[in-house]
XYZ file of C-alpha atoms in Angstrom:
276
model
C -9.164 -14.472 -4.229
C -6.565 -12.164 -5.713
C -3.018 -13.407 -5.132
C -1.347 -10.391 -3.582
C 1.548 -12.337 -2.155
C 2.655 -13.932 -5.438
C 2.132 -10.655 -7.257
C 3.915 -8.246 -4.987
C 6.115 -10.530 -2.877
C 4.998 -9.029 0.417
C 6.748 -10.033 3.613
C 6.810 -13.685 4.603
C 5.549 -12.674 8.015
C 2.290 -11.449 6.526
C 2.044 -14.542 4.372
C 2.454 -16.636 7.508
C -0.260 -14.634 9.218
C -2.718 -15.266 6.410
C -1.832 -18.952 6.375
C -2.507 -19.252 10.099
C -5.815 -17.446 9.904
C -7.106 -19.348 6.901
C -5.676 -22.837 7.316
C -4.903 -23.471 10.975
C -7.814 -22.417 13.164
C -6.243 -24.202 16.150
C -3.405 -21.700 16.307
C -4.024 -19.302 19.191
C -1.375 -16.656 18.442
C 0.789 -15.299 15.668
C 3.502 -12.635 15.719
C 4.592 -10.800 12.587
C 6.753 -7.793 11.816
C 5.970 -5.424 8.966
C 8.210 -2.772 7.432
C 5.850 0.209 7.486
C 5.933 3.330 5.338
C 5.459 6.169 7.839
C 4.447 9.641 6.729
C 4.354 12.341 9.388
C 2.164 15.375 8.713
C 2.874 18.474 10.826
C 0.199 21.101 11.440
C 0.755 24.172 9.284
C 3.582 22.600 7.266
C 1.943 22.980 3.851
C 1.685 20.287 1.180
C 4.548 18.132 2.474
C 5.116 15.217 4.831
C 8.166 13.520 6.307
C 8.771 9.924 5.210
C 10.510 7.086 7.026
C 10.488 3.299 7.073
C 10.106 1.609 10.461
C 9.206 -1.846 11.707
C 5.951 -2.466 13.560
C 5.438 -5.781 15.353
C 1.939 -7.223 15.721
C 0.844 -10.030 18.048
C -2.589 -11.437 17.261
C -4.348 -13.628 19.815
C -7.098 -15.391 17.899
C -8.655 -16.959 20.988
C -9.162 -13.624 22.743
C -9.780 -11.661 19.550
C -7.179 -9.034 20.426
C -4.034 -7.521 18.928
C -0.919 -6.070 20.553
C 1.053 -3.504 18.544
C 4.678 -2.492 19.079
C 5.243 0.722 17.141
C 8.570 2.270 16.146
C 8.079 5.505 14.206
C 10.397 8.291 13.102
C 8.247 11.406 13.458
C 10.768 14.096 12.450
C 14.440 14.131 11.540
C 16.142 11.649 13.853
C 13.345 11.731 16.429
C 12.205 8.095 16.620
C 9.666 7.020 19.209
C 8.611 3.570 20.374
C 5.524 2.423 22.234
C 3.645 -0.799 22.862
C -0.127 -1.232 23.048
C -1.393 -4.552 24.392
C -4.556 -6.525 23.771
C -6.562 -4.045 21.738
C -9.906 -5.594 20.732
C -10.224 -6.630 17.089
C -13.519 -5.742 15.422
C -14.483 -7.531 12.223
C -15.579 -5.325 9.325
C -17.270 -7.701 6.922
C -17.672 -5.151 4.131
C -13.921 -4.529 4.089
C -12.998 -8.175 4.782
C -10.744 -6.706 7.452
C -10.260 -6.180 11.180
C -10.188 -2.804 12.916
C -8.479 -1.867 16.192
C -8.041 1.401 18.091
C -6.628 3.085 21.185
C -7.800 6.551 22.312
C -4.638 7.548 24.181
C -1.190 6.379 25.245
C 2.212 7.872 26.056
C 5.709 7.362 24.664
C 8.938 8.970 25.809
C 7.120 11.941 27.303
C 4.888 12.408 24.267
C 1.121 12.009 24.139
C -0.173 9.488 21.582
C -3.857 9.839 20.702
C -6.551 8.537 18.383
C -4.662 5.481 17.143
C -6.665 3.536 14.560
C -5.634 0.501 12.566
C -6.990 -1.840 9.902
C -5.669 -5.231 8.779
C -6.998 -6.873 5.628
C -6.494 -10.543 6.450
C -7.135 -11.866 2.932
C -4.586 -9.627 1.255
C -2.133 -8.908 4.063
C -2.499 -5.105 3.986
C -2.039 -2.934 7.084
C -2.862 0.718 7.793
C -2.244 2.549 11.095
C -2.682 6.221 11.980
C -2.154 8.169 15.227
C -1.497 11.699 16.492
C 1.595 12.774 18.456
C 1.341 15.714 20.906
C -1.524 17.192 18.925
C 0.552 18.781 16.134
C 1.844 15.735 14.250
C -0.103 12.884 12.662
C 1.506 9.653 11.498
C -0.027 7.626 8.660
C 1.583 4.218 8.150
C 0.994 1.537 5.510
C 2.705 -1.782 4.891
C 4.212 -0.663 1.565
C 1.800 0.708 -1.079
C -0.100 -2.194 -2.690
C -3.381 -1.458 -4.466
C -5.597 -4.465 -5.168
C -8.974 -2.921 -5.941
C -8.592 -0.948 -9.153
C -10.225 -0.075 -12.445
C -7.933 0.507 -15.416
C -9.207 1.911 -18.695
C -7.167 1.357 -21.855
C -7.661 3.557 -24.907
C -5.863 2.390 -28.044
C -4.341 4.744 -30.598
C -7.341 3.878 -32.809
C -9.676 5.182 -30.092
C -11.045 1.838 -28.882
C -11.549 1.659 -25.106
C -11.812 -1.297 -22.734
C -11.896 -1.416 -18.924
C -10.514 -4.086 -16.581
C -10.412 -4.687 -12.833
C -7.650 -7.313 -13.123
C -4.713 -4.910 -13.164
C -2.938 -4.468 -9.799
C -0.279 -1.959 -8.743
C 2.437 -1.779 -6.093
C 4.778 1.144 -5.355
C 8.109 0.707 -3.511
C 9.871 3.822 -2.200
C 13.620 4.522 -2.096
C 13.906 7.578 0.153
C 17.644 8.062 -0.324
C 17.122 8.498 -4.076
C 13.642 10.046 -3.813
C 12.463 7.466 -6.345
C 9.807 4.774 -6.569
C 9.643 1.386 -8.257
C 6.301 0.513 -9.837
C 5.112 -3.105 -10.126
C 2.142 -3.762 -12.405
C 0.422 -7.144 -12.516
C -1.793 -7.589 -15.542
C 0.409 -5.281 -17.591
C -0.563 -5.322 -21.269
C 2.527 -4.789 -23.418
C 0.796 -4.648 -26.820
C -2.772 -3.349 -26.718
C -5.925 -3.372 -24.649
C -7.299 -6.446 -26.417
C -4.574 -8.801 -25.168
C -6.427 -10.821 -22.529
C -3.840 -13.579 -22.045
C -1.500 -11.644 -19.747
C -3.455 -11.215 -16.496
C -0.508 -12.648 -14.534
C 2.184 -10.708 -16.362
C 4.227 -8.599 -13.928
C 6.262 -5.674 -15.253
C 8.606 -3.613 -13.073
C 9.505 0.020 -13.773
C 12.258 1.805 -11.832
C 13.451 5.314 -11.038
C 10.143 7.173 -10.936
C 10.266 10.496 -9.113
C 8.515 10.543 -5.727
C 7.253 13.445 -3.614
C 5.771 13.131 -0.125
C 2.629 15.249 0.067
C 0.369 16.148 2.939
C -2.208 13.644 1.679
C 0.069 10.907 0.341
C 2.517 10.688 -2.557
C 3.052 12.062 -6.060
C 4.886 9.629 -8.352
C 5.837 10.538 -11.905
C 8.229 9.992 -14.786
C 8.460 11.378 -18.328
C 9.701 7.948 -19.487
C 10.614 4.665 -17.777
C 11.626 1.300 -19.241
C 10.709 -2.082 -17.768
C 13.690 -3.570 -15.936
C 12.297 -7.046 -15.242
C 9.210 -9.093 -15.992
C 7.594 -12.388 -15.043
C 5.309 -14.357 -17.310
C 6.253 -12.701 -20.562
C 8.820 -10.677 -22.456
C 8.202 -7.017 -21.699
C 11.782 -6.003 -20.958
C 11.580 -3.445 -23.756
C 8.257 -1.954 -22.661
C 8.377 1.807 -22.092
C 5.901 3.945 -20.173
C 5.720 7.664 -20.871
C 3.894 10.558 -19.196
C 3.572 8.571 -15.976
C 1.562 10.424 -13.315
C 0.197 8.872 -10.106
C -1.404 10.624 -7.140
C -1.610 8.450 -4.023
C -4.016 10.257 -1.711
C -6.464 9.794 1.203
C -3.394 9.342 3.433
C -1.954 6.616 1.240
C -4.931 4.298 0.797
C -6.372 5.480 -2.548
C -4.801 6.476 -5.845
C -5.392 7.613 -9.401
C -3.098 8.017 -12.362
C -2.285 7.560 -16.006
C 0.499 6.401 -18.311
C 1.099 5.845 -22.022
C 2.665 3.062 -24.049
C 3.261 3.110 -27.795
C -0.086 1.311 -28.258
C -2.464 2.827 -25.707
C -3.176 5.283 -22.914
C -4.099 3.857 -19.522
C -6.001 5.661 -16.773
C -6.527 4.033 -13.392
C -8.319 4.620 -10.108
C -7.952 2.301 -7.148
C -7.772 1.700 -3.433
C -5.814 -0.324 -0.917
C -8.842 -1.711 0.910
C -12.153 -3.082 -0.266
C -14.040 -0.072 1.105
C -13.178 3.474 2.145
C -11.658 3.987 5.553
C -13.179 6.494 7.909
C -10.748 9.401 7.982
């Protein structure tokens, strides 16, 4: 199983959740809080969305097979709403290795909440929730932006091409600066033939971020690795960095160059497509 937690250092609450589910079947409940990336899409607003970071709290009852969700979401400006949904049935989706949950309607602070859908990938600790507010706003929320299921193609300056599914990506957003930090596990600092660095993590800062109607655009003309684990890539530089995170934040594609190769990548947050 891919080691998302060691790679991306996701929240200890999610790590605890996975531990309970996998190793302690006698545990009847677990509560965890996740810092969620919320994007609010407003009808007729064009190719933009409003971004905020809010905490959602989840209570899973393994015995009953249900989940309770306490949502806090900033839907526009300083307008933050909160609502709690209790004991929603969890439905296993074997193809996704995940659980689904839903709620057709609820209310919060005089607003109508409708068509809430959520997915939790237990193995990798990834969460996605979406819901509509008063019919003209839709919130799409993910627990950060980790992408585990990817295909990266490397083309060397000599024209030789190889493809790998071992490279994993994580994007962290700084709204105040309108920038993103990119983590790459399996980063190849030299060329596409270096197969000894699957666990090498390189971190690149200060990429430009835009919040689109369908997700995020993340780019940089040039960015230098700030830190690394498992190898010396502190001097690695990416150029012509372009990523498009789409399908409401759960799929992405992109490309970047190093001095030795060009990389193109497509990937997704979950093992299968979500129904949109």
